PDB file of C-alpha atoms in Angstrom:
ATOM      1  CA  UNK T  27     -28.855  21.502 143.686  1.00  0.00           C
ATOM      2  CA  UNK T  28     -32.702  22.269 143.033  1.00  0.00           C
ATOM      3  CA  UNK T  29     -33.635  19.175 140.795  1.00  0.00           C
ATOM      4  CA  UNK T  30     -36.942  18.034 142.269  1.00  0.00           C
ATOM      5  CA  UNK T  31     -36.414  14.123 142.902  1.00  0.00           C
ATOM      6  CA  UNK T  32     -39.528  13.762 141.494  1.00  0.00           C
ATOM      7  CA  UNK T  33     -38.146  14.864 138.215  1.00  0.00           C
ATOM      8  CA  UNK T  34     -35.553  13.430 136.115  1.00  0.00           C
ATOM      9  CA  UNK T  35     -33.586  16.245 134.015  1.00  0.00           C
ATOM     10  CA  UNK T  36     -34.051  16.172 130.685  1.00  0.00           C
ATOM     11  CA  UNK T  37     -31.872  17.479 128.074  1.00  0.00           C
ATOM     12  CA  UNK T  38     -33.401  17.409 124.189  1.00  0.00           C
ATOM     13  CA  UNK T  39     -31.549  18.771 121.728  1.00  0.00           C
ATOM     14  CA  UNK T  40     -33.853  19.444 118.231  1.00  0.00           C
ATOM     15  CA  UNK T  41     -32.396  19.148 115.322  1.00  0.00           C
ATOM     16  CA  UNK T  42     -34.807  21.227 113.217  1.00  0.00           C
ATOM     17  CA  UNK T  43     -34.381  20.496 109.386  1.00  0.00           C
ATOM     18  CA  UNK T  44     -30.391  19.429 109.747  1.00  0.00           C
ATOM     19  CA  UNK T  45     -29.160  15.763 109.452  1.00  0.00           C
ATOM     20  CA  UNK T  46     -29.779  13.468 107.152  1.00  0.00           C
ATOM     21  CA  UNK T  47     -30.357   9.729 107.892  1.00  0.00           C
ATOM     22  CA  UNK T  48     -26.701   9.001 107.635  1.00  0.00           C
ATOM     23  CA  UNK T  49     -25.304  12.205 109.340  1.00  0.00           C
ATOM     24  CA  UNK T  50     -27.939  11.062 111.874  1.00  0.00           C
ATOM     25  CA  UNK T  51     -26.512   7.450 112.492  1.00  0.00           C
ATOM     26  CA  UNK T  52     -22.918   9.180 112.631  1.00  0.00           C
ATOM     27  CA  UNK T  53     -24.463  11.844 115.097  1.00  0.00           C
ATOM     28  CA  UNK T  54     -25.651   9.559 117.467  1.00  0.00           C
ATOM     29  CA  UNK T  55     -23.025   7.456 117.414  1.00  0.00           C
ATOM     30  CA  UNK T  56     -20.388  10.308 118.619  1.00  0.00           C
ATOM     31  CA  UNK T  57     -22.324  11.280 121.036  1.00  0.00           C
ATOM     32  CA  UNK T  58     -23.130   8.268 122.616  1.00  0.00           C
ATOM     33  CA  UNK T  59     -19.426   7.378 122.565  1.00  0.00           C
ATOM     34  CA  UNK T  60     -18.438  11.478 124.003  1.00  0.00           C
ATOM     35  CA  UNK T  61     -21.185  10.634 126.857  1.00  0.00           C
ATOM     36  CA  UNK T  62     -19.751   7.328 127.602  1.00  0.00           C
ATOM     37  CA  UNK T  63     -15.982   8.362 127.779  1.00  0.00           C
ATOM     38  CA  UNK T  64     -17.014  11.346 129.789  1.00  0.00           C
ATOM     39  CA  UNK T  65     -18.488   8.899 132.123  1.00  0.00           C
ATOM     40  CA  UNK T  66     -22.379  10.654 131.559  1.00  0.00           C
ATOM     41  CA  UNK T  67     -24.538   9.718 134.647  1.00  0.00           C
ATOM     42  CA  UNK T  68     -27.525   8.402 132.364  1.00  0.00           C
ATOM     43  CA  UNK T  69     -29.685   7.885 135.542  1.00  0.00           C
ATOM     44  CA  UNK T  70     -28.938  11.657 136.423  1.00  0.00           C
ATOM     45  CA  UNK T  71     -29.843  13.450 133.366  1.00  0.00           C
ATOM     46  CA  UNK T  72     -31.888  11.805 130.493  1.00  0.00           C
ATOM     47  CA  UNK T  73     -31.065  12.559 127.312  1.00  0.00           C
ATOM     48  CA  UNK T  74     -33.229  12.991 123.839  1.00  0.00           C
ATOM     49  CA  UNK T  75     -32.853  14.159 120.206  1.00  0.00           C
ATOM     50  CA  UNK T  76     -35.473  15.233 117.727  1.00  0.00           C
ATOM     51  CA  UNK T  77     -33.865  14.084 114.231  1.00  0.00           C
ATOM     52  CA  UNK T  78     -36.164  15.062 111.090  1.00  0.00           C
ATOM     53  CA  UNK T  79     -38.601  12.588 110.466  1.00  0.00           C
ATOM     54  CA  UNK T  80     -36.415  10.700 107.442  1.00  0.00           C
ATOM     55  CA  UNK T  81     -34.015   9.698 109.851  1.00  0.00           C
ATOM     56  CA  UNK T  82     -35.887   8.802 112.583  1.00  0.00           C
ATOM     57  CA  UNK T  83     -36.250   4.921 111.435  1.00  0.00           C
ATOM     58  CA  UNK T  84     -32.244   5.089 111.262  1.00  0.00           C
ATOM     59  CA  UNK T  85     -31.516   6.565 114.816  1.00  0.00           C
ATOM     60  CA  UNK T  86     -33.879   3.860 115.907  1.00  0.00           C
ATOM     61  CA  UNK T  87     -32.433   1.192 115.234  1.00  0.00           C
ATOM     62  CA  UNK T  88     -29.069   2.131 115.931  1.00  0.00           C
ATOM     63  CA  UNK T  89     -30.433   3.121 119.721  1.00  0.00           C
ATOM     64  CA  UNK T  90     -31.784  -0.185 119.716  1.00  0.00           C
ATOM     65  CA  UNK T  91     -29.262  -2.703 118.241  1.00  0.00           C
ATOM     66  CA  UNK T  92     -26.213  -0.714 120.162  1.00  0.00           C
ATOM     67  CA  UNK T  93     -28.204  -0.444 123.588  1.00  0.00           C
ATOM     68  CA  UNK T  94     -27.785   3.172 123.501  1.00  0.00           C
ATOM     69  CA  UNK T  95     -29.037   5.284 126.763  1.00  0.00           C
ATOM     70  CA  UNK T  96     -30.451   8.015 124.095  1.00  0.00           C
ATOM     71  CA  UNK T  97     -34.270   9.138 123.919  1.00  0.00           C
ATOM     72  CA  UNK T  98     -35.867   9.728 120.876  1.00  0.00           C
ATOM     73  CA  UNK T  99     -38.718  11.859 119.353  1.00  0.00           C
ATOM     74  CA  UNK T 100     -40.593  13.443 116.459  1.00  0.00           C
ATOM     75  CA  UNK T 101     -40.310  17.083 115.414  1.00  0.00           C
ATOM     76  CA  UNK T 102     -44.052  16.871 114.785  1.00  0.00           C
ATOM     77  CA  UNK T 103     -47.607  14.708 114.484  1.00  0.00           C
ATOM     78  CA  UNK T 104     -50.636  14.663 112.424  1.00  0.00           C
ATOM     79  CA  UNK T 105     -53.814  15.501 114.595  1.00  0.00           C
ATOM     80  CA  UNK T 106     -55.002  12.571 112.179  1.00  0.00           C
ATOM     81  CA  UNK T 107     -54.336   8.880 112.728  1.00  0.00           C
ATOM     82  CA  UNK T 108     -54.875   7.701 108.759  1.00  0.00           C
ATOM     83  CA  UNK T 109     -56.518   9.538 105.765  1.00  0.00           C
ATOM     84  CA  UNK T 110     -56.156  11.926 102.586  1.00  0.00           C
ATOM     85  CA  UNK T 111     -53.785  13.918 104.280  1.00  0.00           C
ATOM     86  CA  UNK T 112     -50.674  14.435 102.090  1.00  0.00           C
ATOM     87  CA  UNK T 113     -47.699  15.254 103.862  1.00  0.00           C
ATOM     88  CA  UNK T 114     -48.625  14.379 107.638  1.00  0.00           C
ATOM     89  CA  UNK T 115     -47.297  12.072 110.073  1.00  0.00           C
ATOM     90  CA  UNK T 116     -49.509   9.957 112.337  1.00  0.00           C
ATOM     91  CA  UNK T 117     -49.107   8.922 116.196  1.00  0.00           C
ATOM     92  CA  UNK T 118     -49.319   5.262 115.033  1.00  0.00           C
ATOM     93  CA  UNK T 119     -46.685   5.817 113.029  1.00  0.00           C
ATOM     94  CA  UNK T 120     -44.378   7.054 115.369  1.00  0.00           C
ATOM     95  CA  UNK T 121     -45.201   4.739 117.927  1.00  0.00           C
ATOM     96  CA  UNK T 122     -44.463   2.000 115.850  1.00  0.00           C
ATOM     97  CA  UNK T 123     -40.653   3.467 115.662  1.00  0.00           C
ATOM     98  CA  UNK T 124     -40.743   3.396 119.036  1.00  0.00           C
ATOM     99  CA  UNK T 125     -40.962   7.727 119.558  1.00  0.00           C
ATOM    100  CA  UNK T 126     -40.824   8.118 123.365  1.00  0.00           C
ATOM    101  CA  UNK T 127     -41.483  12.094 122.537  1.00  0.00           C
ATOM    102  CA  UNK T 128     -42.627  14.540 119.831  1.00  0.00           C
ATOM    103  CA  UNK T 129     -42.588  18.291 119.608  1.00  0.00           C
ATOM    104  CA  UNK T 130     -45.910  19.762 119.575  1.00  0.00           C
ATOM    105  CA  UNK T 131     -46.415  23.475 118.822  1.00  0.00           C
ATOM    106  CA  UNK T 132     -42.746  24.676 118.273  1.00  0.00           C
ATOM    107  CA  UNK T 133     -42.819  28.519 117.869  1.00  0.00           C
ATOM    108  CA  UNK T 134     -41.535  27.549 113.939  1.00  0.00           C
ATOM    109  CA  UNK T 135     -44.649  25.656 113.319  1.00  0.00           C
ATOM    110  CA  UNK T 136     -46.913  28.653 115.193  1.00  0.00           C
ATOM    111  CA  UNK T 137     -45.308  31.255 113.043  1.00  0.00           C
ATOM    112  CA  UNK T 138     -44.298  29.400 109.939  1.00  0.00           C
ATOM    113  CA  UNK T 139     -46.875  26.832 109.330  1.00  0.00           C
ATOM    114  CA  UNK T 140     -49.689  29.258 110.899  1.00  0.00           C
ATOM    115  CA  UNK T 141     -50.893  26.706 114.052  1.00  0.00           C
ATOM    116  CA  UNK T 142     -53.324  27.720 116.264  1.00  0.00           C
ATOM    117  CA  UNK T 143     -53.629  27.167 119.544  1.00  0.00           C
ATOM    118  CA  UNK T 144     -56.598  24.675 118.482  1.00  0.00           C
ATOM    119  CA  UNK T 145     -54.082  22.652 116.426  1.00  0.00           C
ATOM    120  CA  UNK T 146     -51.917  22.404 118.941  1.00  0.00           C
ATOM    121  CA  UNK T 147     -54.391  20.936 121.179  1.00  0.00           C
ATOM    122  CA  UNK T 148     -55.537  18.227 118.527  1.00  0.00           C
ATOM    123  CA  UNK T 149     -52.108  17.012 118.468  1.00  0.00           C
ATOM    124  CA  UNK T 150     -51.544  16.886 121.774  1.00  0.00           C
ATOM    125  CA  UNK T 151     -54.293  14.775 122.172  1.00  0.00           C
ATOM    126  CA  UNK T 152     -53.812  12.569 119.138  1.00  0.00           C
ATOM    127  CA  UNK T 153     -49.970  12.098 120.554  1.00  0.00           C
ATOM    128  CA  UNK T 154     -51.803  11.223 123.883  1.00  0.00           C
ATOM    129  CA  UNK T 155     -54.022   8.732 122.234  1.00  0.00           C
ATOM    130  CA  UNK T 156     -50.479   6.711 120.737  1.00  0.00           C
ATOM    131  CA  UNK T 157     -48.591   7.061 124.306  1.00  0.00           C
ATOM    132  CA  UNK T 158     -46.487   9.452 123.082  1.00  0.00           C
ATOM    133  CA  UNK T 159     -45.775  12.249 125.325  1.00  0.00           C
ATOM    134  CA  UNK T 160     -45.928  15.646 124.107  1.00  0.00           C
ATOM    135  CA  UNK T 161     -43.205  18.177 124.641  1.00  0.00           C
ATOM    136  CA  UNK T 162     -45.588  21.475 124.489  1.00  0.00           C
ATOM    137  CA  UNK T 163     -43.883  24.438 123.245  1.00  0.00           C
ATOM    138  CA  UNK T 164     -45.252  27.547 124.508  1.00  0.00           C
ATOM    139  CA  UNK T 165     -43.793  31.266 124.455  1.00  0.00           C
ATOM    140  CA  UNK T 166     -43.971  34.524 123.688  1.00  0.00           C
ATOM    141  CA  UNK T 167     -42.813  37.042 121.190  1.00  0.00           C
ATOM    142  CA  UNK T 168     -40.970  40.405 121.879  1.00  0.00           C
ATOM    143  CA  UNK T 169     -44.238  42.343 120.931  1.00  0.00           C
ATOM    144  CA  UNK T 170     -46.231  39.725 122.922  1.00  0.00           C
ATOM    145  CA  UNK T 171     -43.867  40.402 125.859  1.00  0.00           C
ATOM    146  CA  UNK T 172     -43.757  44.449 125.228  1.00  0.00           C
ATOM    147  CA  UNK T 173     -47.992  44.215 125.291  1.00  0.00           C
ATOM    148  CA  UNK T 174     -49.327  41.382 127.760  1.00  0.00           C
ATOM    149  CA  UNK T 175     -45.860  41.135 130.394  1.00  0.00           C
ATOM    150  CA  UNK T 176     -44.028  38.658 131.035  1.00  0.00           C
ATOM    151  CA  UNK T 177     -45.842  34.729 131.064  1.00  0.00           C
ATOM    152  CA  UNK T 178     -49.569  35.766 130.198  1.00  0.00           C
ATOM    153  CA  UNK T 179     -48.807  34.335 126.101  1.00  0.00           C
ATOM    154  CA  UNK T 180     -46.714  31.098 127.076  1.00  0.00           C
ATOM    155  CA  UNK T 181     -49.854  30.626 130.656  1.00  0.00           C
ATOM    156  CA  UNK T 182     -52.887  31.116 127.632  1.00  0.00           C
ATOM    157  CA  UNK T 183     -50.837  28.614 125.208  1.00  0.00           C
ATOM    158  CA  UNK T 184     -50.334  26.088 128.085  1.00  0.00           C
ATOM    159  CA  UNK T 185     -54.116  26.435 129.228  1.00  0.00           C
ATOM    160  CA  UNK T 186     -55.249  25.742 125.416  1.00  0.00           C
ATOM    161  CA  UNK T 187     -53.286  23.213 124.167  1.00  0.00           C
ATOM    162  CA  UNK T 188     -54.532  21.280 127.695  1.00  0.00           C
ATOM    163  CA  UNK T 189     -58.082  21.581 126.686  1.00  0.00           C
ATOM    164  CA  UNK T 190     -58.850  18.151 125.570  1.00  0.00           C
ATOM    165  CA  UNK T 191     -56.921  16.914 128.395  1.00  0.00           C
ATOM    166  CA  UNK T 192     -58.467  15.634 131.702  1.00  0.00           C
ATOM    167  CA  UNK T 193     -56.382  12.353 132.883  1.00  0.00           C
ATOM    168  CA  UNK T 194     -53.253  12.370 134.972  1.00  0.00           C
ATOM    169  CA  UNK T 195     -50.687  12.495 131.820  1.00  0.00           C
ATOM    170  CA  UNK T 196     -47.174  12.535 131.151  1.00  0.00           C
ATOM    171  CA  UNK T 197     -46.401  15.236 129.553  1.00  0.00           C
ATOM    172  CA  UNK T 198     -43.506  17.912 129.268  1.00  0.00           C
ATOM    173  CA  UNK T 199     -43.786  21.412 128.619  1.00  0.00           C
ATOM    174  CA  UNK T 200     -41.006  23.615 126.973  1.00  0.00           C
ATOM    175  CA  UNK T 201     -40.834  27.510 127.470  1.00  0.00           C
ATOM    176  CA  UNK T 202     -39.094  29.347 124.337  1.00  0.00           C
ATOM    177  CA  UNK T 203     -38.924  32.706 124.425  1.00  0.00           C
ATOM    178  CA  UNK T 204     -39.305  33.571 120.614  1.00  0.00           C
ATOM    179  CA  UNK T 205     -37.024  36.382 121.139  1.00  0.00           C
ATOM    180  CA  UNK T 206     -34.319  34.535 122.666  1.00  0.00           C
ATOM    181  CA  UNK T 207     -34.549  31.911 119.769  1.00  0.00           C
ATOM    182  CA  UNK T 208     -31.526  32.214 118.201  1.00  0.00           C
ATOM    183  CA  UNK T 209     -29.914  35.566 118.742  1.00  0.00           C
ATOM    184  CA  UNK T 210     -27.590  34.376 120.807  1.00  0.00           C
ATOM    185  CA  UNK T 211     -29.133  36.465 124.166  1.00  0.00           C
ATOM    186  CA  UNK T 212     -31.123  34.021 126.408  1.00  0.00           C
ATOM    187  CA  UNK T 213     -33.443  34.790 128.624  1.00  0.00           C
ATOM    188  CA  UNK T 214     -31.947  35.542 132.616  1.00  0.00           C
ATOM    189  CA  UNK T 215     -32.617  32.222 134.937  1.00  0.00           C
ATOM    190  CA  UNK T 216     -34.724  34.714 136.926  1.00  0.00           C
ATOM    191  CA  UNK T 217     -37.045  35.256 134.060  1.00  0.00           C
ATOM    192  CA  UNK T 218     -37.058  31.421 132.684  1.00  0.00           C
ATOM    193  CA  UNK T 219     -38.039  30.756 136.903  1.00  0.00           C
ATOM    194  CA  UNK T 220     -40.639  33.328 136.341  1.00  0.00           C
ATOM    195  CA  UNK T 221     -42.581  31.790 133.647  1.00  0.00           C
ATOM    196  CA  UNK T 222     -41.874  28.287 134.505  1.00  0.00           C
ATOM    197  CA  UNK T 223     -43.707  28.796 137.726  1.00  0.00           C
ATOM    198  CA  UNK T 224     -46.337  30.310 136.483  1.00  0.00           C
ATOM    199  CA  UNK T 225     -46.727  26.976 134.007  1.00  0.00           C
ATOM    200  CA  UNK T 226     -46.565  25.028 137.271  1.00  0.00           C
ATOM    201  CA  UNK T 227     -49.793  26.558 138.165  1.00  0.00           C
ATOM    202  CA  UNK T 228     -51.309  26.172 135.316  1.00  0.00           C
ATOM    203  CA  UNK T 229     -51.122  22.621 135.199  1.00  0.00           C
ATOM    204  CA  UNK T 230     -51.721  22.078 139.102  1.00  0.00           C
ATOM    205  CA  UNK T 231     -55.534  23.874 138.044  1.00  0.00           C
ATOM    206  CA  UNK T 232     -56.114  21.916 134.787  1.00  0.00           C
ATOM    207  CA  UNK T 233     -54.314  18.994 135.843  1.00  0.00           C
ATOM    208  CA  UNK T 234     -53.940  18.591 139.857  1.00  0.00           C
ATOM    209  CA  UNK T 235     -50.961  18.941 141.732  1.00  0.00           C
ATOM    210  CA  UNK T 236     -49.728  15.382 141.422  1.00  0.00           C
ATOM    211  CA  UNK T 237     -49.465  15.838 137.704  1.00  0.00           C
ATOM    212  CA  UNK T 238     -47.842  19.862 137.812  1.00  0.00           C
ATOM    213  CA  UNK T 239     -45.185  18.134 140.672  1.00  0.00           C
ATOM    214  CA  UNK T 240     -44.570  15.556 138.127  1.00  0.00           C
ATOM    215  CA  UNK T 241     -44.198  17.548 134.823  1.00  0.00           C
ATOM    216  CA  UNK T 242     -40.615  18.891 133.441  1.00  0.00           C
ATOM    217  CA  UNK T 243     -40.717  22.092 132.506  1.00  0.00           C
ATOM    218  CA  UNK T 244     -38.018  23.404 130.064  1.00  0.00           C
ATOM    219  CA  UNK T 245     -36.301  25.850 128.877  1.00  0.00           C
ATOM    220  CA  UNK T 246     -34.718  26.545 125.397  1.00  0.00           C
ATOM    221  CA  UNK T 247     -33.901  30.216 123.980  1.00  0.00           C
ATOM    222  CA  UNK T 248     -29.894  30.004 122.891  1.00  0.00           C
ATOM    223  CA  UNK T 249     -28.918  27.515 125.500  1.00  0.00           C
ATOM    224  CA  UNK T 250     -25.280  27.158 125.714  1.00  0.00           C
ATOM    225  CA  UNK T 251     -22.951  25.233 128.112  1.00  0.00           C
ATOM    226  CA  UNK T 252     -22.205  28.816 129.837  1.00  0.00           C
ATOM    227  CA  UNK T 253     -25.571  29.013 130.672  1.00  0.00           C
ATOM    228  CA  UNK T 254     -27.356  25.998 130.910  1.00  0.00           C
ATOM    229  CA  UNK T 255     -26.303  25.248 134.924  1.00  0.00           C
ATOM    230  CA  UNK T 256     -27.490  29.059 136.289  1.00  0.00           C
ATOM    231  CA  UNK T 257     -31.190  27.796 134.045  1.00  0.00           C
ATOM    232  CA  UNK T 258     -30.958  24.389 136.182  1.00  0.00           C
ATOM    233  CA  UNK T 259     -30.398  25.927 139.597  1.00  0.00           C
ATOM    234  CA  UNK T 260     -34.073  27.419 138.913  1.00  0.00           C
ATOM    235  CA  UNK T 261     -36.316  25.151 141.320  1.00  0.00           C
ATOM    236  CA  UNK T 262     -39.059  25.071 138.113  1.00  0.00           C
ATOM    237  CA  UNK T 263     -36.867  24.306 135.289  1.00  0.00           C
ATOM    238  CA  UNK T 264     -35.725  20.910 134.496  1.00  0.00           C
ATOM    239  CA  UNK T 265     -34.262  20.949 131.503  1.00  0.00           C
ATOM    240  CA  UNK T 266     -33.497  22.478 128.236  1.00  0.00           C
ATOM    241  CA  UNK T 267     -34.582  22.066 124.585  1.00  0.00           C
ATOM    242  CA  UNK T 268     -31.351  22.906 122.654  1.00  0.00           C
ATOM    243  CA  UNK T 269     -31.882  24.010 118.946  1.00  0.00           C
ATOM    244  CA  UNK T 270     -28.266  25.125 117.691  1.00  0.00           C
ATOM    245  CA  UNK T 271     -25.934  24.404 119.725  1.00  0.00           C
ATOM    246  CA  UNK T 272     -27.398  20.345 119.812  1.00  0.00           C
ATOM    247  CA  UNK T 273     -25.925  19.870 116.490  1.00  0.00           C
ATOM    248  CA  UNK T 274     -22.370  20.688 118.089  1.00  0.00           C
ATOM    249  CA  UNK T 275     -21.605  17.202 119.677  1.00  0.00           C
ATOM    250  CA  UNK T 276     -18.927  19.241 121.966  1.00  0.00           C
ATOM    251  CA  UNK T 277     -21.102  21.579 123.384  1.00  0.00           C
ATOM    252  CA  UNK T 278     -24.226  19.493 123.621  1.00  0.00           C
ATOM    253  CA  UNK T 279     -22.235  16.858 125.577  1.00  0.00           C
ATOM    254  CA  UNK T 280     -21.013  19.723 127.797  1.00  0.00           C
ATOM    255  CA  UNK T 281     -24.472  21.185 127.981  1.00  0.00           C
ATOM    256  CA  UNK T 282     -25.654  17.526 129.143  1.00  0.00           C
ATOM    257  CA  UNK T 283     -22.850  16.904 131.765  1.00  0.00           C
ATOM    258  CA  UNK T 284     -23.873  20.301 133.256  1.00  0.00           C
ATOM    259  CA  UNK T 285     -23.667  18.473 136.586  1.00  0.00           C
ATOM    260  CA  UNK T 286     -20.473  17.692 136.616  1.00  0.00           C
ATOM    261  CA  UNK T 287     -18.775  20.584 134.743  1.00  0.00           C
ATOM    262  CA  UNK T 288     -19.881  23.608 137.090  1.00  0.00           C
ATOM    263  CA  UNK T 289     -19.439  21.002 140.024  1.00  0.00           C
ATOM    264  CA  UNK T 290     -23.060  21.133 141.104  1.00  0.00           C
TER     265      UNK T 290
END
């Protein structure tokens, strides 16, 4: 088995705009209770879920009141910690629900909402700043991939949204392919290897080589339980961030036990 002991898997499933705060609190029941009766190593592989922000106050405090071995983040953050801005969502808010995590420049938010690599780096460092750790999001497109090759978009991402950066910093970085994104064709392990590495480096020359050792890298692109374990062989990739399929408690679970059902 690859994993680095260094490195703790981590398995986050993002629930995009799905879920509301009561299909939330049923959500996380199940699958704590699926984890549990599958006898889920929590120590092996941690787990995580991005709920929408209305629900995250919910999933909270059921994680908290039941004891629940779940991690729990924000789809997004304000680069702004208070102020006329209508609409956004501050560090301090999160932290005070207890966030361990939130999403930071999701290919959705580059393409949709129009981020820039600048924005990107504002929020990393405002999530920073409130001891959240930032799950970068960095990847390419299949024009970006057809002009610059394979890793130069998701290596220039990486390198920008570090700018503001100089401590030793927990941080984890997520690799999604925007062409793999949902059409059901992932990228090949060799290819997810490829530009994970290449991330590696990046963050051993902006960051040292303590931090890059340190740092999970991940991979999401239509994960699916038949594919998740050939991903995790990959000596740079540990972990996934599932969109789809982590809103099928089934498969997610299956995609989470990937240890113990291809008997790695």
């Amino acid at each position: 088995m690859n994993i680095n002991p260094r490195r703790t898997p981590l398995i986050a499933g993002n629930w995009k705009m799905n879920l509301d705060h009561l299909q939330a609190i049923a959500f996380v029941q199940k699958l704590a209770w699926n984890l549990k009766d599958s006898r889920h190593d929590v120590a092996a592989v941690e787990v995580a879920v991005f709920p929408p922000f209305t629900d995250l106050r919910s999933v909270q405090t059921l994680i908290s009141a039941d004891k629940l071995p779940l991690a729990f983040g924000a789809q997004d953050v304000s680069a702004h910690d208070s102020g006329a801005y209508t609409g956004e969502i501050s560090g301090a808010f999160l932290a005070q629900l207890e966030c361990q995590y939130v999403i930071i420049g999701h290919s959705e938010r580059r393409t949709l909402h129009n981020e820039s690599d600048e924005q990107v780096a504002s929020k990393v460092t405002a999530a920073l700043k409130h001891n959240l750790v930032p799950v970068i999001c960095v990847g390419e497109s299949t024009e970006d991939l057809a002009v610059h090759g394979p890793s130069a978009v998701p290596v220039a991402q990486l390198r920008a949204a570090l700018a503001g950066v100089t401590n030793a910093v927990d941080i984890v970085v997520a690799y999604e392919p925007v062409w793999a994104i949902g059409s059901g064709q992932a990228a090949t392990p060799e290819q997810a290897e490829q530009v994970a590495a290449a991330l590696r480096g990046v963050l051993s020359d902006t960051l040292g080589q303590d931090v890059a050792d340190k740092t999970r890298i991940l991979y999401g692109g239509s994960v699916k339980s038949s594919n998740i374990a050939a991903f995790m062989r990959e000596p740079n990739v540990d972990g996934a961030l599932v969109g789809g399929a982590s809103l099928d408690i089934p498969e997610f679970s299956s995609i989470i036990r990937y240890q113990k059902h291809v008997g790695l």
